[in-house]
Amino acid sequence: MLRQPKVIRNDLSIYDQVDPWWDEASPILDPLRRLAQPRMAYLSRFVDPVGQRLLDVGCGGGFLSTLAAQSGAFVTGIDSAPGAIQAAHDQAIRDSLDVDYRVGAAEVLPFEDEVFDLVVCTDVLVHVDDPKVVLTEMLRVLKPGGRLFFSCINKSFLARFVMITLAENLLRMVPRGTHDWKKFIKPKDLKKWLRQNGAKIDHKTGIGPIGWQRGIKFGQQPFTSVMYQGIATKIFRLEPGLDPSL
């Protein structure tokens, strides 16, 4: 009997390819493009992006960065995948948008303290080694009173079934191994980490499929048991050397 090859979890190689990012026929990346529109609509309910200096952490191919720039924000996008940054840069040229795209790590953001009005982070925290480090960095570069928009996957058995068993193993909408259930994050844990770094959640809601319109249509959902998104405000600055766990 042949043994099945072991699935490598949290395999992000698909995101380092250039061509599929803006290909509407891509069964893997096009749903992310479709997710960007309701995310931007939700964000705009709380923040007017016009004139805001916005940082998109883990920007990928630039789906949310593009919408933010088109809405009048001054956008900087950063991602660890060079292929994704190339795809984002190419799309910005096609759209005649001035977006500052950079290759870099979310754990060590190459920016001074408190320089951004708005930081967005979608589908990133469940893929990094230490989400608390990334949150600390994002809040470091965010101005006091600035807003953080986040989108995450809940650490629930339903999320494991939907995102891994269904999306990866059965429907093959996502390459096997893209997600690691151990890295999913409960909303209460994210709330605690934000509070430890001087921020509070103002609003949270679910997001997911709500219908079909020449592909999966995404929007807000009343439950957060699979995917959720929210807005947080930076209340105070964490002083250097202070242990955020205290």
Short mmCIF file of C-alpha atoms in Angstrom, two decimals:
data_model
loop_
_atom_site.label_atom_id
_atom_site.label_comp_id
_atom_site.label_asym_id
_atom_site.label_seq_id
_atom_site.Cartn_x
_atom_site.Cartn_y
_atom_site.Cartn_z
CA MET A 1 0.00 0.00 0.00
CA LEU A 2 1.39 3.36 -1.06
CA ARG A 3 1.65 5.99 1.63
CA GLN A 4 0.10 9.37 0.89
CA PRO A 5 2.68 12.17 0.81
CA LYS A 6 2.56 14.37 3.89
CA VAL A 7 0.80 17.66 3.31
CA ILE A 8 2.95 20.67 4.17
CA ARG A 9 0.79 23.05 6.18
CA ASN A 10 0.88 26.84 5.74
CA ASP A 11 2.36 26.44 2.24
CA LEU A 12 2.27 29.96 0.74
CA SER A 13 4.04 29.25 -2.56
CA ILE A 14 0.90 30.02 -4.58
CA TYR A 15 1.13 33.65 -3.44
CA ASP A 16 4.64 34.11 -4.85
CA GLN A 17 3.50 33.65 -8.45
CA VAL A 18 2.92 36.70 -10.66
CA ASP A 19 0.47 35.66 -13.37
CA PRO A 20 -2.52 34.23 -11.43
CA TRP A 21 -3.09 37.24 -9.14
CA TRP A 22 -5.25 39.32 -11.48
CA ASP A 23 -6.49 36.42 -13.62
CA GLU A 24 -10.27 36.31 -13.18
CA ALA A 25 -10.20 32.67 -14.30
CA SER A 26 -7.98 31.70 -11.37
CA PRO A 27 -10.07 29.50 -9.05
CA ILE A 28 -7.65 30.17 -6.21
CA LEU A 29 -6.83 33.89 -6.26
CA ASP A 30 -9.95 35.36 -7.85
CA PRO A 31 -12.01 34.72 -4.67
CA LEU A 32 -9.48 36.89 -2.81
CA ARG A 33 -10.06 39.65 -5.35
CA ARG A 34 -13.81 39.32 -4.82
CA LEU A 35 -13.33 39.48 -1.05
CA ALA A 36 -11.52 42.82 -1.35
CA GLN A 37 -14.63 44.71 -2.45
CA PRO A 38 -16.85 43.99 0.60
CA ARG A 39 -13.82 44.48 2.83
CA MET A 40 -13.22 47.94 1.38
CA ALA A 41 -16.92 48.75 1.69
CA TYR A 42 -16.84 47.73 5.36
CA LEU A 43 -13.68 49.73 6.03
CA SER A 44 -15.17 52.83 4.39
CA ARG A 45 -18.07 52.74 6.86
CA PHE A 46 -15.65 53.69 9.63
CA VAL A 47 -12.86 55.60 7.87
CA ASP A 48 -12.92 58.05 4.97
CA PRO A 49 -9.84 56.91 3.03
CA VAL A 50 -9.38 60.22 1.18
CA GLY A 51 -6.00 61.69 2.09
CA GLN A 52 -5.22 58.94 4.60
CA ARG A 53 -1.74 57.45 4.68
CA LEU A 54 -2.54 53.73 4.53
CA LEU A 55 -0.29 50.70 5.00
CA ASP A 56 -1.44 47.35 3.61
CA VAL A 57 0.49 44.64 5.48
CA GLY A 58 0.64 41.40 3.50
CA CYS A 59 -0.81 43.17 0.47
CA GLY A 60 -0.36 40.22 -1.89
CA GLY A 61 -1.18 41.17 -5.46
CA GLY A 62 -2.67 44.46 -4.36
CA PHE A 63 -6.42 43.80 -4.33
CA LEU A 64 -7.23 45.96 -1.30
CA SER A 65 -4.40 48.42 -1.99
CA THR A 66 -5.84 49.09 -5.43
CA LEU A 67 -9.32 49.84 -4.08
CA ALA A 68 -7.88 52.05 -1.33
CA ALA A 69 -5.78 54.04 -3.81
CA GLN A 70 -8.79 54.43 -6.11
CA SER A 71 -10.69 55.76 -3.07
CA GLY A 72 -8.14 58.51 -2.49
CA ALA A 73 -5.73 57.05 0.08
CA PHE A 74 -1.94 57.36 -0.14
CA VAL A 75 -1.10 53.65 -0.13
CA THR A 76 1.99 51.69 0.79
CA GLY A 77 1.82 47.92 0.35
CA ILE A 78 4.30 45.43 1.77
CA ASP A 79 4.54 41.65 1.29
CA SER A 80 7.22 39.01 1.76
CA ALA A 81 6.49 37.40 -1.63
CA PRO A 82 8.39 39.11 -4.49
CA GLY A 83 6.04 37.58 -7.07
CA ALA A 84 3.01 39.09 -5.39
CA ILE A 85 4.65 42.52 -5.20
CA GLN A 86 5.53 42.31 -8.90
CA ALA A 87 1.91 41.48 -9.73
CA ALA A 88 0.69 44.39 -7.59
CA HIS A 89 3.17 46.80 -9.19
CA ASP A 90 2.20 45.71 -12.70
CA GLN A 91 -1.49 46.21 -11.92
CA ALA A 92 -0.83 49.68 -10.48
CA ILE A 93 0.81 50.64 -13.77
CA ARG A 94 -2.17 49.32 -15.74
CA ASP A 95 -4.54 51.29 -13.50
CA SER A 96 -2.34 54.42 -13.52
CA LEU A 97 -2.16 54.36 -9.72
CA ASP A 98 0.70 55.66 -7.59
CA VAL A 99 1.16 52.94 -4.96
CA ASP A 100 4.40 52.33 -3.07
CA TYR A 101 4.86 48.54 -3.15
CA ARG A 102 7.75 46.95 -1.25
CA VAL A 103 9.07 43.48 -0.48
CA GLY A 104 9.42 43.10 3.27
CA ALA A 105 8.46 41.21 6.40
CA ALA A 106 5.45 42.04 8.55
CA GLU A 107 7.49 41.16 11.63
CA VAL A 108 9.99 43.97 10.97
CA LEU A 109 8.22 46.81 9.19
CA PRO A 110 10.73 49.27 7.64
CA PHE A 111 8.95 52.41 8.83
CA GLU A 112 9.31 54.95 11.62
CA ASP A 113 6.95 54.98 14.59
CA GLU A 114 3.46 56.44 14.21
CA VAL A 115 3.55 57.42 10.53
CA PHE A 116 0.34 55.82 9.19
CA ASP A 117 -3.26 56.92 9.68
CA LEU A 118 -4.62 53.51 8.76
CA VAL A 119 -3.17 49.99 8.70
CA VAL A 120 -4.94 47.08 7.02
CA CYS A 121 -4.11 43.40 7.47
CA THR A 122 -6.20 40.77 5.68
CA ASP A 123 -5.56 37.02 5.67
CA VAL A 124 -2.10 37.53 7.15
CA LEU A 125 -2.14 36.79 10.88
CA VAL A 126 -3.04 33.12 10.33
CA HIS A 127 0.05 32.62 8.16
CA VAL A 128 2.84 34.20 10.21
CA ASP A 129 4.99 32.51 12.86
CA ASP A 130 4.03 34.92 15.64
CA PRO A 131 0.91 37.06 15.06
CA LYS A 132 1.54 38.97 18.30
CA VAL A 133 4.82 40.28 16.91
CA VAL A 134 3.09 41.40 13.72
CA LEU A 135 0.33 43.15 15.68
CA THR A 136 2.94 44.94 17.78
CA GLU A 137 4.72 46.14 14.65
CA MET A 138 1.52 47.32 12.95
CA LEU A 139 0.47 49.29 16.02
CA ARG A 140 3.97 50.73 16.34
CA VAL A 141 3.74 52.39 12.91
CA LEU A 142 0.11 53.47 13.46
CA LYS A 143 -0.57 56.96 14.78
CA PRO A 144 -2.44 57.33 18.09
CA GLY A 145 -6.12 57.47 17.21
CA GLY A 146 -5.39 55.66 13.95
CA ARG A 147 -7.44 52.69 12.83
CA LEU A 148 -6.46 49.09 12.20
CA PHE A 149 -8.59 46.98 9.85
CA PHE A 150 -8.14 43.24 10.29
CA SER A 151 -9.56 40.11 8.70
CA CYS A 152 -8.89 36.67 10.14
CA ILE A 153 -10.01 33.03 10.35
CA ASN A 154 -11.58 31.81 13.58
CA LYS A 155 -10.04 28.87 15.40
CA SER A 156 -13.23 26.81 15.40
CA PHE A 157 -14.08 23.32 14.21
CA LEU A 158 -16.46 24.85 11.65
CA ALA A 159 -13.64 26.99 10.25
CA ARG A 160 -11.42 23.91 10.06
CA PHE A 161 -14.12 22.05 8.12
CA VAL A 162 -14.87 24.94 5.74
CA MET A 163 -11.33 26.21 5.10
CA ILE A 164 -9.42 22.90 5.06
CA THR A 165 -11.71 19.88 4.68
CA LEU A 166 -14.06 21.55 2.21
CA ALA A 167 -12.03 24.26 0.43
CA GLU A 168 -8.71 22.38 0.27
CA ASN A 169 -9.43 18.65 0.35
CA LEU A 170 -12.83 18.29 -1.31
CA LEU A 171 -13.49 21.28 -3.59
CA ARG A 172 -9.80 22.03 -4.27
CA MET A 173 -10.56 25.76 -4.29
CA VAL A 174 -7.29 26.28 -2.42
CA PRO A 175 -4.08 24.21 -2.73
CA ARG A 176 -3.80 21.54 -0.05
CA GLY A 177 -1.67 22.77 2.79
CA THR A 178 -2.42 26.48 2.38
CA HIS A 179 -3.95 26.68 5.85
CA ASP A 180 -2.87 25.33 9.21
CA TRP A 181 -5.72 25.08 11.71
CA LYS A 182 -3.26 25.50 14.57
CA LYS A 183 -2.60 29.04 13.31
CA PHE A 184 -6.25 30.11 13.21
CA ILE A 185 -7.11 32.78 15.80
CA LYS A 186 -10.07 33.10 18.12
CA PRO A 187 -11.57 36.61 18.26
CA LYS A 188 -11.11 36.73 22.03
CA ASP A 189 -7.37 36.09 21.64
CA LEU A 190 -7.03 38.79 18.99
CA LYS A 191 -8.92 41.20 21.24
CA LYS A 192 -6.52 40.43 24.10
CA TRP A 193 -3.41 40.92 21.97
CA LEU A 194 -4.71 44.24 20.66
CA ARG A 195 -5.52 45.44 24.16
CA GLN A 196 -2.01 44.51 25.32
CA ASN A 197 -0.64 46.77 22.58
CA GLY A 198 -2.82 49.77 23.33
CA ALA A 199 -5.71 49.20 20.93
CA LYS A 200 -9.38 48.34 21.28
CA ILE A 201 -11.82 46.73 18.85
CA ASP A 202 -14.61 49.12 17.86
CA HIS A 203 -16.60 46.74 15.67
CA LYS A 204 -16.41 43.15 14.44
CA THR A 205 -18.52 41.15 12.00
CA GLY A 206 -18.43 37.94 10.01
CA ILE A 207 -17.60 37.81 6.31
CA GLY A 208 -18.08 35.02 3.80
CA PRO A 209 -20.03 33.77 0.76
CA ILE A 210 -23.51 35.29 0.42
CA GLY A 211 -24.43 34.19 -3.09
CA TRP A 212 -23.31 33.63 -6.65
CA GLN A 213 -22.76 36.33 -9.29
CA ARG A 214 -20.55 34.98 -12.08
CA GLY A 215 -18.53 33.50 -9.23
CA ILE A 216 -18.72 33.51 -5.46
CA LYS A 217 -20.15 36.74 -4.06
CA PHE A 218 -18.87 37.73 -0.63
CA GLY A 219 -20.33 40.02 2.00
CA GLN A 220 -21.02 40.56 5.67
CA GLN A 221 -22.41 37.71 7.74
CA PRO A 222 -23.94 37.84 11.24
CA PHE A 223 -21.74 35.01 12.55
CA THR A 224 -17.97 35.00 13.05
CA SER A 225 -17.38 31.27 13.44
CA VAL A 226 -15.47 30.94 10.14
CA MET A 227 -14.08 34.28 8.93
CA TYR A 228 -14.33 37.62 10.68
CA GLN A 229 -13.20 41.19 10.17
CA GLY A 230 -13.14 44.30 12.29
CA ILE A 231 -11.91 47.79 13.09
CA ALA A 232 -9.69 48.69 16.03
CA THR A 233 -8.41 52.04 17.29
CA LYS A 234 -4.95 52.70 18.70
CA ILE A 235 -5.52 54.30 22.10
CA PHE A 236 -1.98 54.69 23.42
CA ARG A 237 1.62 54.07 22.48
CA LEU A 238 3.40 51.06 23.98
CA GLU A 239 6.61 52.41 25.49
CA PRO A 240 9.88 50.74 24.41
CA GLY A 241 10.96 48.00 26.79
CA LEU A 242 7.49 47.51 28.24
CA ASP A 243 6.32 43.90 28.21
CA PRO A 244 2.90 43.93 26.44
CA SER A 245 1.86 40.80 28.33
CA LEU A 246 1.85 42.66 31.65
#
